[in-house]
PDB file of C-alpha atoms in Angstrom:
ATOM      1  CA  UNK J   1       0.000   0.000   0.000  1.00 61.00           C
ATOM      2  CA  UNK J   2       1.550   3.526  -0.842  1.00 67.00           C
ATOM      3  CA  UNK J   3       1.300   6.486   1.465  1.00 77.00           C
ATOM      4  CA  UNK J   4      -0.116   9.005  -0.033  1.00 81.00           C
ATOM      5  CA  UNK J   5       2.599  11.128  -2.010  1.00 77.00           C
ATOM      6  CA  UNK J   6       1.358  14.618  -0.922  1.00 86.00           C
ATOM      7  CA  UNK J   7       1.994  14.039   2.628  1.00 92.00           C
ATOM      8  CA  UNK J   8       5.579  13.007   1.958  1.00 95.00           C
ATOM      9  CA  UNK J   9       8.072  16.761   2.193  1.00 95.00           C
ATOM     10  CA  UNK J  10      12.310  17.209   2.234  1.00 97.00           C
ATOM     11  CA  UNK J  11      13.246  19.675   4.641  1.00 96.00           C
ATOM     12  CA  UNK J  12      16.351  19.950   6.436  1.00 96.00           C
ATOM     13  CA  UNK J  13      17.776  17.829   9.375  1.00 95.00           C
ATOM     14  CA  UNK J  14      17.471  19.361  13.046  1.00 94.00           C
ATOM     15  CA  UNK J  15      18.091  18.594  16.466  1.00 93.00           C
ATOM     16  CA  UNK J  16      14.309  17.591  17.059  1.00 94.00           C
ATOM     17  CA  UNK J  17      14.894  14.674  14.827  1.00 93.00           C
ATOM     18  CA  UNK J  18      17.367  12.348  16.905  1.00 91.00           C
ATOM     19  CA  UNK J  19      14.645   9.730  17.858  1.00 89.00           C
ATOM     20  CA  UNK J  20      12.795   9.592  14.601  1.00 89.00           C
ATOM     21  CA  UNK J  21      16.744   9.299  13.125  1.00 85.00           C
ATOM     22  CA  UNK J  22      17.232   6.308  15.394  1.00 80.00           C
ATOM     23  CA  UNK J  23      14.262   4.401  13.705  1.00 80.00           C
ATOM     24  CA  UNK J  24      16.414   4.014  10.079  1.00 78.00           C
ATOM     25  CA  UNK J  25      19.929   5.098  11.187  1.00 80.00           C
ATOM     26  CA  UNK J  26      19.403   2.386  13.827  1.00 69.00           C
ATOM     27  CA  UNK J  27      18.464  -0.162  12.166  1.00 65.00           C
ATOM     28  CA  UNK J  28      21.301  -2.522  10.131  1.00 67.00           C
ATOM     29  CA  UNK J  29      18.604  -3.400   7.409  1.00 69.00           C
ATOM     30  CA  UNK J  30      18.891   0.748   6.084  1.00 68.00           C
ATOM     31  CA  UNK J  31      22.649   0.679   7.013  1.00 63.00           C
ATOM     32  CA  UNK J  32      24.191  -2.087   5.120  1.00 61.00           C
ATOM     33  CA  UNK J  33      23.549  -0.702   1.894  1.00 68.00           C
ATOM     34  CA  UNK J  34      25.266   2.918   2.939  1.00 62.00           C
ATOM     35  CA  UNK J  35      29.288   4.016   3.718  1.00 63.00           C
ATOM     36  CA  UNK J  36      28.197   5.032   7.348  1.00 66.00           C
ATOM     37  CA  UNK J  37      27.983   2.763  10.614  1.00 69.00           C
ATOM     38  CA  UNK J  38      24.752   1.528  12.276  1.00 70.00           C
ATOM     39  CA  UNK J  39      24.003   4.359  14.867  1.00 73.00           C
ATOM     40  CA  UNK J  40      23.681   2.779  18.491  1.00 75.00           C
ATOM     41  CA  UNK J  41      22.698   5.734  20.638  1.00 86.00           C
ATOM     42  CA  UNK J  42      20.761   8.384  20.791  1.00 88.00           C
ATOM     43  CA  UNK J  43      23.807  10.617  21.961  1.00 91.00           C
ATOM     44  CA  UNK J  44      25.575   9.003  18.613  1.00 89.00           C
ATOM     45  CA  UNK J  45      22.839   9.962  16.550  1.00 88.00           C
ATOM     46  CA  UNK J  46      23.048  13.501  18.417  1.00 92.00           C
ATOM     47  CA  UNK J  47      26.086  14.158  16.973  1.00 91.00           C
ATOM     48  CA  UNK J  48      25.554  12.601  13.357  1.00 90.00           C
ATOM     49  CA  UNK J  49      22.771  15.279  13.421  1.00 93.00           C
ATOM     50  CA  UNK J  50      25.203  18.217  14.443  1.00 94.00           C
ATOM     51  CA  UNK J  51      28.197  17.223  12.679  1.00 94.00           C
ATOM     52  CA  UNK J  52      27.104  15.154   9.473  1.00 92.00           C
ATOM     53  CA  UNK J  53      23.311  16.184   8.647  1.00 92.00           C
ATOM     54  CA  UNK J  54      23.076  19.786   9.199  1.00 94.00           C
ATOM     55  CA  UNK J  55      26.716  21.090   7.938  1.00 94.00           C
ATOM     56  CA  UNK J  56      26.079  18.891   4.733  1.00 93.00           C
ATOM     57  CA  UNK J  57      25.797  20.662   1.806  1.00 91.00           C
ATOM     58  CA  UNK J  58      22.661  19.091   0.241  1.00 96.00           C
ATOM     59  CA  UNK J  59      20.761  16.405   3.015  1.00 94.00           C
ATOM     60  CA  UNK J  60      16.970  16.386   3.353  1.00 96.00           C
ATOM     61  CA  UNK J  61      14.989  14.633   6.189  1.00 95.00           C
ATOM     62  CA  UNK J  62      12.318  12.598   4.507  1.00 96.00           C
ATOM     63  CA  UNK J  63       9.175  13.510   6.677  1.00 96.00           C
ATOM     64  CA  UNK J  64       5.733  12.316   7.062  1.00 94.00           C
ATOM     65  CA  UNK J  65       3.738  14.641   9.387  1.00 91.00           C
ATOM     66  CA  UNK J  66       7.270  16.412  10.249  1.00 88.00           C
ATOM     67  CA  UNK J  67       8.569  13.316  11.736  1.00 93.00           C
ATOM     68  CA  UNK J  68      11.723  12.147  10.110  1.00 93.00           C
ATOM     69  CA  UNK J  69      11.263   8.838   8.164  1.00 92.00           C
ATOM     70  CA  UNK J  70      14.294   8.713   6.104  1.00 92.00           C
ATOM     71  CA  UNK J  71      17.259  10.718   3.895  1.00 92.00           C
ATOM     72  CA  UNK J  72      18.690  12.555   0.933  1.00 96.00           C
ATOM     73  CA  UNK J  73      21.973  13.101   0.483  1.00 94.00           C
ATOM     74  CA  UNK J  74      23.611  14.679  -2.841  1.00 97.00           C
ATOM     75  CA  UNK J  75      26.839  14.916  -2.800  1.00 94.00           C
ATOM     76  CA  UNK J  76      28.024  17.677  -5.395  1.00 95.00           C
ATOM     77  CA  UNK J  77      31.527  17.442  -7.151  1.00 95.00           C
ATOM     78  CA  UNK J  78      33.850  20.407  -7.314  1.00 92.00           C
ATOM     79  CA  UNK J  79      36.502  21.364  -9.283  1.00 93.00           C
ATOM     80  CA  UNK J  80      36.657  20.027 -12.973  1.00 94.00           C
ATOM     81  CA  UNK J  81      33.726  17.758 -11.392  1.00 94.00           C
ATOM     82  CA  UNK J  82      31.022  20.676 -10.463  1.00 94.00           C
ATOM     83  CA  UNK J  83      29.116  19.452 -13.165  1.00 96.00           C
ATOM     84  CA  UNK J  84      28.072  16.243 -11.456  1.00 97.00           C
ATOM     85  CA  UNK J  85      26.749  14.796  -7.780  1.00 97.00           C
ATOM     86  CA  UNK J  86      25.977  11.557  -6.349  1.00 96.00           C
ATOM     87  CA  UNK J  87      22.858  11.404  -4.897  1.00 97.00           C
ATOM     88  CA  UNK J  88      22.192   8.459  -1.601  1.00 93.00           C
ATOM     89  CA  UNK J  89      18.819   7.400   0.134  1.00 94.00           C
ATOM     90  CA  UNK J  90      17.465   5.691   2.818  1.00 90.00           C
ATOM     91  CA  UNK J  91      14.348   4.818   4.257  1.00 91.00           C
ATOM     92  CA  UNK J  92      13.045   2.840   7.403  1.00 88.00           C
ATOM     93  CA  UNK J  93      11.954  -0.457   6.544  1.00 88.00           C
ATOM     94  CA  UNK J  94       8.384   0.618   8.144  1.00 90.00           C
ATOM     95  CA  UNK J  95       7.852   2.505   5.126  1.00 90.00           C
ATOM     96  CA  UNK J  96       9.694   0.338   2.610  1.00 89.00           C
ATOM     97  CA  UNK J  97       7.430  -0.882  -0.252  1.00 90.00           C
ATOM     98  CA  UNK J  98       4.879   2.136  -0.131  1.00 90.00           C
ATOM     99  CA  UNK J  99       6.461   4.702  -2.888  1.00 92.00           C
ATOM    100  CA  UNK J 100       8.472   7.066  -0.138  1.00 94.00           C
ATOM    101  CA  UNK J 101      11.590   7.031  -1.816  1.00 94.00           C
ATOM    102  CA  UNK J 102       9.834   7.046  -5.221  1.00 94.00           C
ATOM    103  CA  UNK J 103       8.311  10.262  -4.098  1.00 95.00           C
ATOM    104  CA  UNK J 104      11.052  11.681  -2.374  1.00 96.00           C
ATOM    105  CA  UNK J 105      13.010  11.333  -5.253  1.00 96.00           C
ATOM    106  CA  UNK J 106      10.619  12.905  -7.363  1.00 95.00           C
ATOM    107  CA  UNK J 107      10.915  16.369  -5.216  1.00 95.00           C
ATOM    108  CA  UNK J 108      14.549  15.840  -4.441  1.00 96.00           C
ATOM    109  CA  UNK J 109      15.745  15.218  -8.119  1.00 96.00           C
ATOM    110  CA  UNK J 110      14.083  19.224  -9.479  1.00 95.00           C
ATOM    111  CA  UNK J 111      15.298  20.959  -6.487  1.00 95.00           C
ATOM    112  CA  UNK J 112      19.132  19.827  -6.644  1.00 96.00           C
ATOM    113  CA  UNK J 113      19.156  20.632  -9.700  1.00 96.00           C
ATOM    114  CA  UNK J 114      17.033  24.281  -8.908  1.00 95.00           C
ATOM    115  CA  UNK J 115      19.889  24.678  -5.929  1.00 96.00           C
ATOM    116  CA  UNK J 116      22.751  23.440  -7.884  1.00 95.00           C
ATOM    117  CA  UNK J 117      22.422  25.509 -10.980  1.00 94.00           C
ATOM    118  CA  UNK J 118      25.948  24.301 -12.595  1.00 95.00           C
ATOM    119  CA  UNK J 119      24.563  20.321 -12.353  1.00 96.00           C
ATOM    120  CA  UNK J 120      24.336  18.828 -15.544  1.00 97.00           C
ATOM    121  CA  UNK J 121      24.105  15.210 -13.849  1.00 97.00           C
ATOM    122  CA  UNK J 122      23.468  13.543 -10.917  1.00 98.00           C
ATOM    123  CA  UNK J 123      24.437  10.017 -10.216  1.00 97.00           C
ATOM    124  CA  UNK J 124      23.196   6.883  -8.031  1.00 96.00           C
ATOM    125  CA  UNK J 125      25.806   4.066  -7.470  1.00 94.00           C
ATOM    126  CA  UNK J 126      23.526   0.551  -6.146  1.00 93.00           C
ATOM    127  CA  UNK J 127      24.777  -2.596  -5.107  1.00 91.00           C
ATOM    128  CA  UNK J 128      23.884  -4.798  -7.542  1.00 93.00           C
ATOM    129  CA  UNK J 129      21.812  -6.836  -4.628  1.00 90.00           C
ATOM    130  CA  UNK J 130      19.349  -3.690  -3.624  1.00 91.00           C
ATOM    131  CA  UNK J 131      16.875  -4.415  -6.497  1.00 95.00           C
ATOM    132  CA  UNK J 132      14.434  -2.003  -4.596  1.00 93.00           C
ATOM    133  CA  UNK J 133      16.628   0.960  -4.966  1.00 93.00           C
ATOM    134  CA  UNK J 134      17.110   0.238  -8.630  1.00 96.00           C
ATOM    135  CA  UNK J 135      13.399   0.163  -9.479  1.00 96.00           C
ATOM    136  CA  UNK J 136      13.149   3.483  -7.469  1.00 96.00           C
ATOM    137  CA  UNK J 137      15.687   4.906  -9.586  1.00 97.00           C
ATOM    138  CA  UNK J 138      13.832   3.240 -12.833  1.00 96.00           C
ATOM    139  CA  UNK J 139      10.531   4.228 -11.986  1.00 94.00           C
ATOM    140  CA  UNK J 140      11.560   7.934 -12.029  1.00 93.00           C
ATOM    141  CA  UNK J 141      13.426   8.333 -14.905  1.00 95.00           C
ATOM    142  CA  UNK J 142      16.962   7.309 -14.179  1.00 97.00           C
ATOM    143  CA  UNK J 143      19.029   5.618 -16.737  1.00 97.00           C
ATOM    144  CA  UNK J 144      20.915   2.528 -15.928  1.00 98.00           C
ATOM    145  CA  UNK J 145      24.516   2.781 -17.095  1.00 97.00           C
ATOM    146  CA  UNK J 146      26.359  -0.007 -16.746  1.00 97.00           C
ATOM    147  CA  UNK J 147      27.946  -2.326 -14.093  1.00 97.00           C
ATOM    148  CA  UNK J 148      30.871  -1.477 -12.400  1.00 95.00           C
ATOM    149  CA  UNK J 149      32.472  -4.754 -11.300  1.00 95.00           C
ATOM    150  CA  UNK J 150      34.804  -5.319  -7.753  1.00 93.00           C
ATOM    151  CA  UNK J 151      34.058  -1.308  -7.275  1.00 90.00           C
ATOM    152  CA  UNK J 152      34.450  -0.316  -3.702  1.00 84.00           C
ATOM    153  CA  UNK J 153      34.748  -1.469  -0.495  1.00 79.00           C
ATOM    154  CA  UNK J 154      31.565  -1.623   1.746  1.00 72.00           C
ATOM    155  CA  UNK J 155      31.276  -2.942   4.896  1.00 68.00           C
ATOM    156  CA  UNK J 156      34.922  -5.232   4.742  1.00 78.00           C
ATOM    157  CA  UNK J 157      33.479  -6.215   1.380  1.00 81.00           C
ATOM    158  CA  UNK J 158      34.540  -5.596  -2.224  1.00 89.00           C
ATOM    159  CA  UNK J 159      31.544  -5.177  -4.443  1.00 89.00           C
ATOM    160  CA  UNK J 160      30.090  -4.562  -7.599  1.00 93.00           C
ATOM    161  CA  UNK J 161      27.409  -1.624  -8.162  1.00 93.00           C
ATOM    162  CA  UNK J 162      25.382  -0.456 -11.042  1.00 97.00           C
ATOM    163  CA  UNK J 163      25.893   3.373 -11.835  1.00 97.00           C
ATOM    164  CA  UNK J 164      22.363   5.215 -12.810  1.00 98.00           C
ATOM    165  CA  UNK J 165      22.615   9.069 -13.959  1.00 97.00           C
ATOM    166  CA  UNK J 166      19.769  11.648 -14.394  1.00 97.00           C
ATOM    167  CA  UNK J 167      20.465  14.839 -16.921  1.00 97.00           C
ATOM    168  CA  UNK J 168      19.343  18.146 -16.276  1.00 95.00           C
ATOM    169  CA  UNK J 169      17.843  17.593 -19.727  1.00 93.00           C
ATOM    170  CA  UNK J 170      15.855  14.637 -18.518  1.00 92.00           C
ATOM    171  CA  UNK J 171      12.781  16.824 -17.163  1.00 78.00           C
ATOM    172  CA  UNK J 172      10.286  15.893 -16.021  1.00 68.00           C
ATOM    173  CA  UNK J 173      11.111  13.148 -13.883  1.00 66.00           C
ATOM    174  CA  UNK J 174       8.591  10.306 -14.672  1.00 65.00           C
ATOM    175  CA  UNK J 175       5.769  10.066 -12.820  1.00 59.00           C
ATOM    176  CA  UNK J 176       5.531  13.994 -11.918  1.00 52.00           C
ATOM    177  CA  UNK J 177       2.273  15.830 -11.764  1.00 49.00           C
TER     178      UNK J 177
END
């Protein structure tokens, strides 16, 4: 069952969100897939909040009724790479299955490239095991391009991804109103 979309809004991180942060930064089954450690504390996910969310040039608090459900995180290049930024999500697995991240997408995708005026793509890296996060990426518009074998290191583990990109040319993203 989705949620409905309209009740689904980015804003940024703040201090007010360290329980609702808990519920998906908590939880191993939304941290395996990312580069950052399962919190374990509240006082931990204090000072993720401080230090990591609200400093961070581009993160959004996925929020349902102003309660923090999940994350966006662009991160932009710079340098002879300004014209590019990988772009990470996460959900809690309460809300996994019901079109969040579809939807946060959706409003995420127009404004980073509204905030980030000199983007000309933004990029999604997925282990080639999170077939969720692929058909999130599908379903609005992102192009799969290719497979990027023994790519990184995650978790003590070398792994292979699939790289996705979006254009700024590729407006609307599918699905929009």
């Amino acid at each position: 069952m989705e949620i409905n979309p309209s009740k689904i809004i980015l804003r940024p991180f703040n201090l007010m969100d360290v329980d609702d942060l808990m519920l998906f930064a908590g939880d191993d089954k939304v941290t395996r897939q990312l580069r950052w450690n399962t919190l374990t504390s509240k006082d931990e996910a204090l000072t993720f909040i401080k230090e990591v969310c609200i400093p961070h040039p581009w993160r959004r608090s996925i929020c349902i009724d102003d309660r923090s459900i999940g994350f966006i995180s662009v991160f932009p290049g710079s340098g002879e790479y300004m014209y590019k930024a990988n772009i990470g999500y996460g959900v809690a697995p309460k809300y996994w299955g019901q079109g969040v991240a579809t939807q946060a997408l959706k409003i995420a995708v127009p404004q980073v490239f509204k905030d980030l005026p000199e983007l000309v793509r933004v990029e999604a890296f997925v282990h080639i095991e999170n077939k969720a996060s692929q058909r999130v990426l599908e379903k609005i518009g992102f192009q799969k391009e290719g497979l990027l074998r023994k790519y990184t290191f995650l978790k003590g583990r070398l792994i292979d991804f699939f790289v996705y990109s979006f254009l700024s040319t590729d407006f609307p993203p599918q699905g929009s109103n």
